[in-house]
Short mmCIF file of C-alpha atoms in Angstrom, two decimals:
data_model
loop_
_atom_site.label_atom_id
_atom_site.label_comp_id
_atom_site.label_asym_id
_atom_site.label_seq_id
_atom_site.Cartn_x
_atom_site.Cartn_y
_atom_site.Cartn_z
CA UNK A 92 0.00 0.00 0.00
CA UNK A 93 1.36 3.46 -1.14
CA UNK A 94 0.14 6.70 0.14
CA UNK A 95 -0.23 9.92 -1.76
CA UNK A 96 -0.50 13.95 -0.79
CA UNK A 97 -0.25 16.98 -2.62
CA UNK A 98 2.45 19.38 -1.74
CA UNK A 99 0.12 21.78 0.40
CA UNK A 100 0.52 18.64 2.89
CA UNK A 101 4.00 20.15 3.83
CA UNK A 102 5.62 17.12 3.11
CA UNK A 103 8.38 17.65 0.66
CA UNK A 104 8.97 14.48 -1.79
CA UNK A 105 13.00 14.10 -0.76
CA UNK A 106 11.31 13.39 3.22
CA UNK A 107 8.54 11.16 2.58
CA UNK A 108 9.10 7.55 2.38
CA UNK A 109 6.57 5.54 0.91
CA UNK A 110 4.62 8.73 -0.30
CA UNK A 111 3.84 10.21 -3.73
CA UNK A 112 3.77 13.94 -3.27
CA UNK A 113 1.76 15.97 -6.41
CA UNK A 114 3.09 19.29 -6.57
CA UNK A 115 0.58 22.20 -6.83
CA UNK A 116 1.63 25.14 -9.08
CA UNK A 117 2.41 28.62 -8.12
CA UNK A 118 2.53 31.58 -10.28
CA UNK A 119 4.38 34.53 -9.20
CA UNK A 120 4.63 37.31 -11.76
CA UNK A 121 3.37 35.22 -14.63
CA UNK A 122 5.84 32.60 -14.20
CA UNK A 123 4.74 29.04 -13.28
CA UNK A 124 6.63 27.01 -10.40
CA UNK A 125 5.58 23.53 -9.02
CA UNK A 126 6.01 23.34 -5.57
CA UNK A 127 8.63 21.76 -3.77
CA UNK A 128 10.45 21.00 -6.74
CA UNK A 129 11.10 24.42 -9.25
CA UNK A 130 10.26 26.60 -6.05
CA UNK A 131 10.85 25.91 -1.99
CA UNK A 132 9.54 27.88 0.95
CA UNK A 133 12.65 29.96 1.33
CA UNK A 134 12.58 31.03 -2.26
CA UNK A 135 8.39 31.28 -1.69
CA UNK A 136 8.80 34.25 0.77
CA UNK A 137 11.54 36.16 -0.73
CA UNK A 138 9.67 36.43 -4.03
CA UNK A 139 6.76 37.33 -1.95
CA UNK A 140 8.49 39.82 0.46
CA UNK A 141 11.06 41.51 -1.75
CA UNK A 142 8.13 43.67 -3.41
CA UNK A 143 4.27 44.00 -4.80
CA UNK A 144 4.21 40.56 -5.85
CA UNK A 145 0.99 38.01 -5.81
CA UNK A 146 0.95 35.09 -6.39
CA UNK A 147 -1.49 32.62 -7.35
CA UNK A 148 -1.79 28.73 -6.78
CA UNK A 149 -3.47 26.50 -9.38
CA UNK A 150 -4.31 22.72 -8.43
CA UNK A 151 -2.19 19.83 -10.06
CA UNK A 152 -4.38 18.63 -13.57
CA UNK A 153 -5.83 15.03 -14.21
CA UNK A 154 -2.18 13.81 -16.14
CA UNK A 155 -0.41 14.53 -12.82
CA UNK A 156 -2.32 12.40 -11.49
CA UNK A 157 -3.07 9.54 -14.04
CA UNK A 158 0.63 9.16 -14.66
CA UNK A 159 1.16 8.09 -11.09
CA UNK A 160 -2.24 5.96 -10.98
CA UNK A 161 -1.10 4.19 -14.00
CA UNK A 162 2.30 3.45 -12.31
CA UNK A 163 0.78 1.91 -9.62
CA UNK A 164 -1.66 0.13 -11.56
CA UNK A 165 1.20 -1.45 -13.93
CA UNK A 166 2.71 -2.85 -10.75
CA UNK A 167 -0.24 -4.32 -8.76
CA UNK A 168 0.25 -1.65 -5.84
CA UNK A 169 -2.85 -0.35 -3.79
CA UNK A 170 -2.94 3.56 -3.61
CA UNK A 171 -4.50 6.13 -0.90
CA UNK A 172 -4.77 9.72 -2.01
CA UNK A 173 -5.18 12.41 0.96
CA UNK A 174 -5.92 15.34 -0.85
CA UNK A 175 -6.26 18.80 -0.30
CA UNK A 176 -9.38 19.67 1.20
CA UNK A 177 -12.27 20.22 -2.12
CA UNK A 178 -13.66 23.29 -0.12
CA UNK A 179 -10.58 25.20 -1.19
CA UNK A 180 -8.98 23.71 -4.32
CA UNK A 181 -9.62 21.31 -7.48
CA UNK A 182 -6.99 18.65 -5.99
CA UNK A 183 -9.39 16.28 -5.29
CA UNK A 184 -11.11 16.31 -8.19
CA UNK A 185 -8.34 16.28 -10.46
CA UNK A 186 -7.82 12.88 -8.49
CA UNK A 187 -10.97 11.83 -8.86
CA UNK A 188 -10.82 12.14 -12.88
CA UNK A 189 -7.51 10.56 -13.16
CA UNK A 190 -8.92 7.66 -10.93
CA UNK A 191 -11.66 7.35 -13.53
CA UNK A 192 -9.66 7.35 -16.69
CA UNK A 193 -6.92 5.26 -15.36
CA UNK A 194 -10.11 2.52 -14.14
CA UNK A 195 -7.78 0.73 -11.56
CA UNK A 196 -9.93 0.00 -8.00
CA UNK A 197 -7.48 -0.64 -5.83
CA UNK A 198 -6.77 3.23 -6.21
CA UNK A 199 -8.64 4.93 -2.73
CA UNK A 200 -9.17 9.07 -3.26
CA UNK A 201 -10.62 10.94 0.14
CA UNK A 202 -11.26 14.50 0.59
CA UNK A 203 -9.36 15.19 3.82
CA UNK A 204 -11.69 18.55 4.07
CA UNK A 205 -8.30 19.86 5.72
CA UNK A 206 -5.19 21.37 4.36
CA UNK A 207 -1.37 21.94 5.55
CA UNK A 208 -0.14 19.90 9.02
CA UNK A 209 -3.72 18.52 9.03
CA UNK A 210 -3.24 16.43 5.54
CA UNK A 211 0.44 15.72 7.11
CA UNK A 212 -1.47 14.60 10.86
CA UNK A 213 -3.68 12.16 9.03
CA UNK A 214 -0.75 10.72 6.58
CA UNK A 215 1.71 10.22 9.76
CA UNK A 216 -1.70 8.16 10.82
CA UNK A 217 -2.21 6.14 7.90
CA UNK A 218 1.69 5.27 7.78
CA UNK A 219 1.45 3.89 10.76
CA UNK A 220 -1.81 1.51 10.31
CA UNK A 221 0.36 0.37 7.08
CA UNK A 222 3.07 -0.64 8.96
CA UNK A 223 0.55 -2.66 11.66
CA UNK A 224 -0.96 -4.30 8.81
CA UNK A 225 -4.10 -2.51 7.96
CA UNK A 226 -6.36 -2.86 4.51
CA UNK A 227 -6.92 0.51 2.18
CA UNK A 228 -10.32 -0.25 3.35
CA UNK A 229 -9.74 0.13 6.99
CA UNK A 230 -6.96 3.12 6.75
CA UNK A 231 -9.49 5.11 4.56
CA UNK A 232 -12.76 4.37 6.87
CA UNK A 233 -10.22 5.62 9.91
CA UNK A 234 -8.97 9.22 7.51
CA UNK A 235 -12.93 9.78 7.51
CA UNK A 236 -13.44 9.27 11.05
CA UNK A 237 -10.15 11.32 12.00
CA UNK A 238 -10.50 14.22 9.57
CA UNK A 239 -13.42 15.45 11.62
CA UNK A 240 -11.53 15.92 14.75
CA UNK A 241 -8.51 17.54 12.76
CA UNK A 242 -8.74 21.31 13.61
CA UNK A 243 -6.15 23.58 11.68
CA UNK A 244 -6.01 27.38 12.77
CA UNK A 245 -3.44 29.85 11.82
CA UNK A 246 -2.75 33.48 11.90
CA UNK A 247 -1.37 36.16 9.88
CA UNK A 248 1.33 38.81 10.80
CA UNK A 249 0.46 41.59 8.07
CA UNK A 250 -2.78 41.52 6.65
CA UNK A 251 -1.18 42.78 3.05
CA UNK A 252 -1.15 39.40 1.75
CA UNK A 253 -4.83 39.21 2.18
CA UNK A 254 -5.35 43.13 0.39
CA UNK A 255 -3.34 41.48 -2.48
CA UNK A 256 -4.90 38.27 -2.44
CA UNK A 257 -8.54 39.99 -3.21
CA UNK A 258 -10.15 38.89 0.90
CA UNK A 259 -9.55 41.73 2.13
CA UNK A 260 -9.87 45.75 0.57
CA UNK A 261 -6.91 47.83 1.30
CA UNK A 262 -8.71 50.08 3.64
CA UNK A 263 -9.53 47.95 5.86
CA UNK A 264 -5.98 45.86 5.52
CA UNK A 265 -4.20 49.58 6.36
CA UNK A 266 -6.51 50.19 9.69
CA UNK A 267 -5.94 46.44 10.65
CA UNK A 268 -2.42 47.24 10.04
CA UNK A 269 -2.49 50.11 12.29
CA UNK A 270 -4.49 48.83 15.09
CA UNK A 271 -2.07 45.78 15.14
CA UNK A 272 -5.70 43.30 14.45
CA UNK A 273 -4.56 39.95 13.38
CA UNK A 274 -7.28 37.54 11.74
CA UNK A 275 -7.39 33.69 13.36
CA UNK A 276 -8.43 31.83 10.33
CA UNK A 277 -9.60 27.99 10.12
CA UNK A 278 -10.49 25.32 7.88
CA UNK A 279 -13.93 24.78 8.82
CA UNK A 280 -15.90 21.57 9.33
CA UNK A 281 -16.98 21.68 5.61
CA UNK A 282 -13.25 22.42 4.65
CA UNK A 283 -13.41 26.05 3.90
CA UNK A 284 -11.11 28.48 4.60
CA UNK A 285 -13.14 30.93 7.41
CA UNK A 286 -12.58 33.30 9.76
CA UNK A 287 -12.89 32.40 13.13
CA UNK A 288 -11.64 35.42 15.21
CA UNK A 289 -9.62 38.25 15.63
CA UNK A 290 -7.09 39.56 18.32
CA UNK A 291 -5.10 42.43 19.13
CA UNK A 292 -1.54 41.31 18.57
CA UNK A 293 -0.45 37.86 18.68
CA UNK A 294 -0.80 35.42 21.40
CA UNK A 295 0.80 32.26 21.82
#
């Protein structure tokens, strides 16, 4: 049994054993990188931070996907996909396509409804019930069960991103700014990205 993520898992393909890892695609200034392989983190922020750059993700397509499937397929493997949470990106069905026009069964596609250390929580999970022995079945019956009890929340230092980004107008990012508000934002229950409160500062 072979597990597979997409790169907003946070796991980076040279880490993960046993793991397929589809790289999403950034675009930063009209240029196309995939993630984790043509662009890291590092590299991520300094584009981001050295000026008025956006950027813009785009989900992996159905031949990302269907080369992989039909990989496994020619070798007899079983496959679990924990994908990107469908509330905020095509992942999932981009998987879902391949998995029909590749027409192997033993291929197992689930809509984490989660994103970031959340997909990476329930992979670290599913590793281990392959190591005990566990069917696709069982592992993917378990993601389902855990994935509502995965809670991801995260904060933001500037809210410029957000201006830039098109969530948040740039008169309200500039007060925000100046009254030192900083959003707590989660991925909600039915895997979209909300806001769930907002503090003065940051707290840990």
């Amino acid at each position: 049994i072979r597990l597979l993520v997409d790169s907003a898992s946070d796991i980076l393909q040279n880490n993960a054993e046993n793991i397929y890892v589809v790289p999403l695609s950034i675009n930063i200034l009209g240029n196309d990188y995939l993630d984790g392989v043509e662009i890291n983190n590092d590299d991520f922020y300094a584009k981001l931070t050295s000026g008025k750059v956006y950027s813009k993700t785009a989900a992996p397509s159905p031949d990302a996907y269907i080369k992989i499937f039909e990989e496994v397929k020619a070798k007899g493997d079983k496959l679990v996909c924990l994908l990107l949470s469908s509330g905020v990106s095509g992942t999932y069905q981009s998987a879902c396509i391949a998995k029909d026009v590749v027409g192997y069964d033993k291929i197992y596609v689930v809509d984490t409804l989660t994103g970031s250390y959340g997909v990476k929580l329930l992979s670290i999970e599913a590793q281990r019930m392959i190591s005990n022995g566990a069917t696709c079945e069982e592992i993917v019956e378990k993601m389902h069960e855990l994935k509502k009890r995965v809670k991801v929340f995260l904060s933001v230092d500037t809210l410029d991103y957000l201006n830039r980004g098109g969530r948040l107008d740039k008169k309200s990012a500039i007060i925000g700014n100046i009254a030192k508000v900083k959003p707590i934002i989660y991925v909600s229950p039915e895997g979209k990205v909300e806001m769930y409160s907002k503090t003065i500062g940051l707290y840990f």
